[in-house]
Amino acid sequence: MKEVNYILHLNAVFDQFSKDSRLNPSHISLYVALFQLWNSNHFPEEFFVNREEVMQLAKVGSKSTYHRCIKELSHWKYIVYYPSHNPYKGSRFKLFKFGTSTGQVVVHNRTKIETSTGQALVPIYKHIETIKNNKTLKKEKVENPENAPPHGGVREAGGGLKQNPTVPKMDNLKTTKNKNYNEPL
């Protein structure tokens, strides 16, 4: 049995969703709710769920929408649905494992386009935003250089310097902790 990698699985299934024109937001919401319950149960081969709980997680208010979408997801091979037909016993589900191949997973990023040289091209609006931000920063520096407080401080109304209450600049993305993405979150 292959382990389920939370991130790889979601990336792969969302990629599949983007290619499937049959799906609507209710299908995706129900799948994500089922995936969350699957994760909470540590990815068993099969698991039981309560319809009301899934509907609440998925924000689906209609029983007919729930049943239609669940049956379609099962028919389209995103899940396997075993209805219980018993109000006191939950229905049984099996989710297929996406993104579990041993080969390299290819992520298609639609915001960048690869050229033949491998250079990533950034959309023009990013360049325009950068130019606007640079002009704003230069303008602020020119207008108030002598009154600018030293790094980490804020000028008070009377001209005194008050210490900035914000935390010093830290790079919160760097960590020495090795993370195992094969474990449920």
PDB file of C-alpha atoms in Angstrom:
ATOM      1  CA  MET A   1       0.000   0.000   0.000  1.00  0.00           C
ATOM      2  CA  LYS A   2       1.419   3.385  -0.976  1.00  0.00           C
ATOM      3  CA  GLU A   3       1.370   6.227   1.511  1.00  0.00           C
ATOM      4  CA  VAL A   4      -0.705   9.311   0.722  1.00  0.00           C
ATOM      5  CA  ASN A   5       1.246  12.527   0.443  1.00  0.00           C
ATOM      6  CA  TYR A   6      -1.181  15.309   1.403  1.00  0.00           C
ATOM      7  CA  ILE A   7       0.342  18.010  -0.800  1.00  0.00           C
ATOM      8  CA  LEU A   8       1.121  15.830  -3.817  1.00  0.00           C
ATOM      9  CA  HIS A   9      -2.356  14.330  -3.671  1.00  0.00           C
ATOM     10  CA  LEU A  10      -4.122  17.709  -3.561  1.00  0.00           C
ATOM     11  CA  ASN A  11      -1.906  19.160  -6.312  1.00  0.00           C
ATOM     12  CA  ALA A  12      -2.630  16.164  -8.539  1.00  0.00           C
ATOM     13  CA  VAL A  13      -6.381  16.106  -7.904  1.00  0.00           C
ATOM     14  CA  PHE A  14      -6.707  19.885  -8.399  1.00  0.00           C
ATOM     15  CA  ASP A  15      -4.803  19.538 -11.654  1.00  0.00           C
ATOM     16  CA  GLN A  16      -7.267  16.840 -12.686  1.00  0.00           C
ATOM     17  CA  PHE A  17     -10.205  19.050 -11.617  1.00  0.00           C
ATOM     18  CA  SER A  18      -8.942  21.897 -13.810  1.00  0.00           C
ATOM     19  CA  LYS A  19      -9.088  19.602 -16.852  1.00  0.00           C
ATOM     20  CA  ASP A  20     -12.566  18.184 -16.100  1.00  0.00           C
ATOM     21  CA  SER A  21     -15.343  20.428 -17.459  1.00  0.00           C
ATOM     22  CA  ARG A  22     -18.070  18.250 -15.901  1.00  0.00           C
ATOM     23  CA  LEU A  23     -17.260  19.427 -12.380  1.00  0.00           C
ATOM     24  CA  ASN A  24     -18.911  22.334 -10.615  1.00  0.00           C
ATOM     25  CA  PRO A  25     -18.090  23.949  -7.237  1.00  0.00           C
ATOM     26  CA  SER A  26     -20.352  21.509  -5.360  1.00  0.00           C
ATOM     27  CA  HIS A  27     -18.377  18.522  -6.688  1.00  0.00           C
ATOM     28  CA  ILE A  28     -15.074  20.097  -5.668  1.00  0.00           C
ATOM     29  CA  SER A  29     -16.363  21.169  -2.271  1.00  0.00           C
ATOM     30  CA  LEU A  30     -17.685  17.688  -1.529  1.00  0.00           C
ATOM     31  CA  TYR A  31     -14.430  16.079  -2.635  1.00  0.00           C
ATOM     32  CA  VAL A  32     -12.401  18.409  -0.406  1.00  0.00           C
ATOM     33  CA  ALA A  33     -14.702  17.650   2.559  1.00  0.00           C
ATOM     34  CA  LEU A  34     -14.286  13.907   1.971  1.00  0.00           C
ATOM     35  CA  PHE A  35     -10.529  14.355   1.611  1.00  0.00           C
ATOM     36  CA  GLN A  36     -10.395  16.204   4.930  1.00  0.00           C
ATOM     37  CA  LEU A  37     -12.298  13.398   6.662  1.00  0.00           C
ATOM     38  CA  TRP A  38     -10.031  10.834   4.976  1.00  0.00           C
ATOM     39  CA  ASN A  39      -7.013  12.757   6.279  1.00  0.00           C
ATOM     40  CA  SER A  40      -8.516  12.980   9.784  1.00  0.00           C
ATOM     41  CA  ASN A  41      -8.801   9.192   9.780  1.00  0.00           C
ATOM     42  CA  HIS A  42      -5.160   8.820   8.633  1.00  0.00           C
ATOM     43  CA  PHE A  43      -5.965   7.736   5.061  1.00  0.00           C
ATOM     44  CA  PRO A  44      -7.536   4.292   5.525  1.00  0.00           C
ATOM     45  CA  GLU A  45      -8.456   2.206   2.468  1.00  0.00           C
ATOM     46  CA  GLU A  46     -12.143   2.826   3.239  1.00  0.00           C
ATOM     47  CA  PHE A  47     -13.937   4.968   5.811  1.00  0.00           C
ATOM     48  CA  PHE A  48     -17.478   5.771   6.942  1.00  0.00           C
ATOM     49  CA  VAL A  49     -18.999   9.249   7.012  1.00  0.00           C
ATOM     50  CA  ASN A  50     -22.173  10.896   8.169  1.00  0.00           C
ATOM     51  CA  ARG A  51     -24.001  12.725   5.351  1.00  0.00           C
ATOM     52  CA  GLU A  52     -24.887  15.730   7.528  1.00  0.00           C
ATOM     53  CA  GLU A  53     -21.251  16.153   8.556  1.00  0.00           C
ATOM     54  CA  VAL A  54     -20.032  16.049   4.948  1.00  0.00           C
ATOM     55  CA  MET A  55     -22.749  18.461   3.824  1.00  0.00           C
ATOM     56  CA  GLN A  56     -21.799  20.897   6.593  1.00  0.00           C
ATOM     57  CA  LEU A  57     -18.059  20.691   5.794  1.00  0.00           C
ATOM     58  CA  ALA A  58     -18.731  21.106   2.071  1.00  0.00           C
ATOM     59  CA  LYS A  59     -21.273  23.916   2.587  1.00  0.00           C
ATOM     60  CA  VAL A  60     -23.839  21.996   0.541  1.00  0.00           C
ATOM     61  CA  GLY A  61     -27.370  22.674   1.787  1.00  0.00           C
ATOM     62  CA  SER A  62     -29.426  20.383  -0.433  1.00  0.00           C
ATOM     63  CA  LYS A  63     -29.640  16.612   0.012  1.00  0.00           C
ATOM     64  CA  SER A  64     -30.431  16.188  -3.670  1.00  0.00           C
ATOM     65  CA  THR A  65     -27.292  18.169  -4.645  1.00  0.00           C
ATOM     66  CA  TYR A  66     -25.237  16.077  -2.217  1.00  0.00           C
ATOM     67  CA  HIS A  67     -26.500  12.756  -3.597  1.00  0.00           C
ATOM     68  CA  ARG A  68     -26.235  13.847  -7.237  1.00  0.00           C
ATOM     69  CA  CYS A  69     -22.652  15.122  -6.837  1.00  0.00           C
ATOM     70  CA  ILE A  70     -21.491  12.133  -4.763  1.00  0.00           C
ATOM     71  CA  LYS A  71     -22.887   9.704  -7.343  1.00  0.00           C
ATOM     72  CA  GLU A  72     -21.256  11.656 -10.175  1.00  0.00           C
ATOM     73  CA  LEU A  73     -17.892  11.775  -8.385  1.00  0.00           C
ATOM     74  CA  SER A  74     -18.144   8.013  -7.973  1.00  0.00           C
ATOM     75  CA  HIS A  75     -19.154   7.477 -11.591  1.00  0.00           C
ATOM     76  CA  TRP A  76     -16.271   9.695 -12.778  1.00  0.00           C
ATOM     77  CA  LYS A  77     -13.763   7.678 -10.674  1.00  0.00           C
ATOM     78  CA  TYR A  78     -12.748  10.344  -8.163  1.00  0.00           C
ATOM     79  CA  ILE A  79     -14.203   8.296  -5.297  1.00  0.00           C
ATOM     80  CA  VAL A  80     -15.959   4.984  -4.658  1.00  0.00           C
ATOM     81  CA  TYR A  81     -19.303   5.425  -2.912  1.00  0.00           C
ATOM     82  CA  TYR A  82     -21.064   2.625  -1.058  1.00  0.00           C
ATOM     83  CA  PRO A  83     -24.402   4.026   0.169  1.00  0.00           C
ATOM     84  CA  SER A  84     -25.646   2.500   3.413  1.00  0.00           C
ATOM     85  CA  HIS A  85     -29.381   3.266   2.966  1.00  0.00           C
ATOM     86  CA  ASN A  86     -29.488   3.195   6.768  1.00  0.00           C
ATOM     87  CA  PRO A  87     -29.941   6.529   8.602  1.00  0.00           C
ATOM     88  CA  TYR A  88     -28.054   5.183  11.641  1.00  0.00           C
ATOM     89  CA  LYS A  89     -25.041   3.916   9.718  1.00  0.00           C
ATOM     90  CA  GLY A  90     -22.813   6.183   7.647  1.00  0.00           C
ATOM     91  CA  SER A  91     -22.039   5.567   4.005  1.00  0.00           C
ATOM     92  CA  ARG A  92     -18.714   3.984   3.119  1.00  0.00           C
ATOM     93  CA  PHE A  93     -16.200   5.774   0.890  1.00  0.00           C
ATOM     94  CA  LYS A  94     -12.929   5.006  -0.784  1.00  0.00           C
ATOM     95  CA  LEU A  95     -10.827   7.778  -2.310  1.00  0.00           C
ATOM     96  CA  PHE A  96      -8.398   7.083  -5.108  1.00  0.00           C
ATOM     97  CA  LYS A  97      -4.798   8.091  -4.501  1.00  0.00           C
ATOM     98  CA  PHE A  98      -3.637  10.889  -6.769  1.00  0.00           C
ATOM     99  CA  GLY A  99      -0.027  12.025  -7.007  1.00  0.00           C
ATOM    100  CA  THR A 100       1.463   8.859  -5.484  1.00  0.00           C
ATOM    101  CA  SER A 101       3.640   7.780  -8.390  1.00  0.00           C
ATOM    102  CA  THR A 102       7.330   7.299  -7.735  1.00  0.00           C
ATOM    103  CA  GLY A 103       8.236   9.427 -10.744  1.00  0.00           C
ATOM    104  CA  GLN A 104       8.689  13.183 -10.746  1.00  0.00           C
ATOM    105  CA  VAL A 105       5.479  15.143 -10.311  1.00  0.00           C
ATOM    106  CA  VAL A 106       5.138  17.913 -12.874  1.00  0.00           C
ATOM    107  CA  VAL A 107       3.347  21.019 -11.644  1.00  0.00           C
ATOM    108  CA  HIS A 108       1.993  23.281 -14.359  1.00  0.00           C
ATOM    109  CA  ASN A 109       2.167  26.912 -13.288  1.00  0.00           C
ATOM    110  CA  ARG A 110      -0.113  29.012 -15.455  1.00  0.00           C
ATOM    111  CA  THR A 111       1.359  32.336 -14.323  1.00  0.00           C
ATOM    112  CA  LYS A 112       4.723  31.645 -15.915  1.00  0.00           C
ATOM    113  CA  ILE A 113       5.520  30.536 -19.426  1.00  0.00           C
ATOM    114  CA  GLU A 114       8.674  28.582 -20.190  1.00  0.00           C
ATOM    115  CA  THR A 115      10.700  29.619 -23.214  1.00  0.00           C
ATOM    116  CA  SER A 116      12.897  27.241 -25.165  1.00  0.00           C
ATOM    117  CA  THR A 117      15.881  28.393 -23.068  1.00  0.00           C
ATOM    118  CA  GLY A 118      14.116  27.484 -19.832  1.00  0.00           C
ATOM    119  CA  GLN A 119      13.688  31.142 -18.836  1.00  0.00           C
ATOM    120  CA  ALA A 120      10.451  31.800 -16.971  1.00  0.00           C
ATOM    121  CA  LEU A 121       8.549  34.807 -18.262  1.00  0.00           C
ATOM    122  CA  VAL A 122       6.602  36.890 -15.766  1.00  0.00           C
ATOM    123  CA  PRO A 123       3.294  38.487 -16.818  1.00  0.00           C
ATOM    124  CA  ILE A 124       3.477  42.195 -17.724  1.00  0.00           C
ATOM    125  CA  TYR A 125       1.259  43.319 -14.841  1.00  0.00           C
ATOM    126  CA  LYS A 126       3.973  42.167 -12.420  1.00  0.00           C
ATOM    127  CA  HIS A 127       6.463  44.499 -14.122  1.00  0.00           C
ATOM    128  CA  ILE A 128       4.004  47.397 -13.972  1.00  0.00           C
ATOM    129  CA  GLU A 129       3.367  46.789 -10.248  1.00  0.00           C
ATOM    130  CA  THR A 130       7.125  46.751  -9.594  1.00  0.00           C
ATOM    131  CA  ILE A 131       7.648  50.024 -11.481  1.00  0.00           C
ATOM    132  CA  LYS A 132       4.785  51.706  -9.572  1.00  0.00           C
ATOM    133  CA  ASN A 133       6.120  50.473  -6.229  1.00  0.00           C
ATOM    134  CA  ASN A 134       9.657  51.695  -7.028  1.00  0.00           C
ATOM    135  CA  LYS A 135       8.363  55.157  -8.012  1.00  0.00           C
ATOM    136  CA  THR A 136       6.337  55.383  -4.796  1.00  0.00           C
ATOM    137  CA  LEU A 137       9.342  54.406  -2.668  1.00  0.00           C
ATOM    138  CA  LYS A 138      11.630  56.941  -4.404  1.00  0.00           C
ATOM    139  CA  LYS A 139       9.013  59.690  -3.994  1.00  0.00           C
ATOM    140  CA  GLU A 140       8.654  58.986  -0.266  1.00  0.00           C
ATOM    141  CA  LYS A 141      12.438  59.053   0.245  1.00  0.00           C
ATOM    142  CA  VAL A 142      12.811  62.396  -1.586  1.00  0.00           C
ATOM    143  CA  GLU A 143       9.903  64.112   0.222  1.00  0.00           C
ATOM    144  CA  ASN A 144      10.921  63.350   3.820  1.00  0.00           C
ATOM    145  CA  PRO A 145      14.606  62.330   4.145  1.00  0.00           C
ATOM    146  CA  GLU A 146      15.531  64.586   7.098  1.00  0.00           C
ATOM    147  CA  ASN A 147      12.492  63.652   9.167  1.00  0.00           C
ATOM    148  CA  ALA A 148      12.767  59.925   8.553  1.00  0.00           C
ATOM    149  CA  PRO A 149      13.246  58.017  11.806  1.00  0.00           C
ATOM    150  CA  PRO A 150      16.100  55.548  12.179  1.00  0.00           C
ATOM    151  CA  HIS A 151      15.331  51.894  11.415  1.00  0.00           C
ATOM    152  CA  GLY A 152      12.957  50.416  13.987  1.00  0.00           C
ATOM    153  CA  GLY A 153      11.621  53.759  15.232  1.00  0.00           C
ATOM    154  CA  VAL A 154       8.529  55.907  14.707  1.00  0.00           C
ATOM    155  CA  ARG A 155       8.342  59.715  14.961  1.00  0.00           C
ATOM    156  CA  GLU A 156       5.838  60.992  17.528  1.00  0.00           C
ATOM    157  CA  ALA A 157       3.798  64.178  17.060  1.00  0.00           C
ATOM    158  CA  GLY A 158       6.225  66.245  19.198  1.00  0.00           C
ATOM    159  CA  GLY A 159       9.228  65.110  17.169  1.00  0.00           C
ATOM    160  CA  GLY A 160      10.484  62.540  19.678  1.00  0.00           C
ATOM    161  CA  LEU A 161      11.402  59.022  18.696  1.00  0.00           C
ATOM    162  CA  LYS A 162       9.233  56.125  19.884  1.00  0.00           C
ATOM    163  CA  GLN A 163      10.385  52.520  19.521  1.00  0.00           C
ATOM    164  CA  ASN A 164       8.476  50.620  16.837  1.00  0.00           C
ATOM    165  CA  PRO A 165       6.312  47.935  18.474  1.00  0.00           C
ATOM    166  CA  THR A 166       6.678  45.551  15.549  1.00  0.00           C
ATOM    167  CA  VAL A 167       8.876  42.484  15.709  1.00  0.00           C
ATOM    168  CA  PRO A 168      12.296  42.892  14.075  1.00  0.00           C
ATOM    169  CA  LYS A 169      12.584  41.615  10.552  1.00  0.00           C
ATOM    170  CA  MET A 170      12.658  37.818  10.648  1.00  0.00           C
ATOM    171  CA  ASP A 171      12.622  35.251   7.911  1.00  0.00           C
ATOM    172  CA  ASN A 172       9.818  32.984   9.109  1.00  0.00           C
ATOM    173  CA  LEU A 173      10.060  30.769   6.041  1.00  0.00           C
ATOM    174  CA  LYS A 174      13.461  29.371   6.954  1.00  0.00           C
ATOM    175  CA  THR A 175      13.411  26.425   9.308  1.00  0.00           C
ATOM    176  CA  THR A 176      15.824  23.802  10.473  1.00  0.00           C
ATOM    177  CA  LYS A 177      13.021  21.339  11.146  1.00  0.00           C
ATOM    178  CA  ASN A 178      12.698  18.568   8.567  1.00  0.00           C
ATOM    179  CA  LYS A 179       9.062  18.061   7.666  1.00  0.00           C
ATOM    180  CA  ASN A 180       7.515  14.788   6.566  1.00  0.00           C
ATOM    181  CA  TYR A 181       4.691  15.534   4.152  1.00  0.00           C
ATOM    182  CA  ASN A 182       3.668  11.871   4.088  1.00  0.00           C
ATOM    183  CA  GLU A 183       2.053  12.294   7.525  1.00  0.00           C
ATOM    184  CA  PRO A 184      -1.507  13.634   7.789  1.00  0.00           C
ATOM    185  CA  LEU A 185      -1.717  17.239   8.878  1.00  0.00           C
TER     186      LEU A 185
END
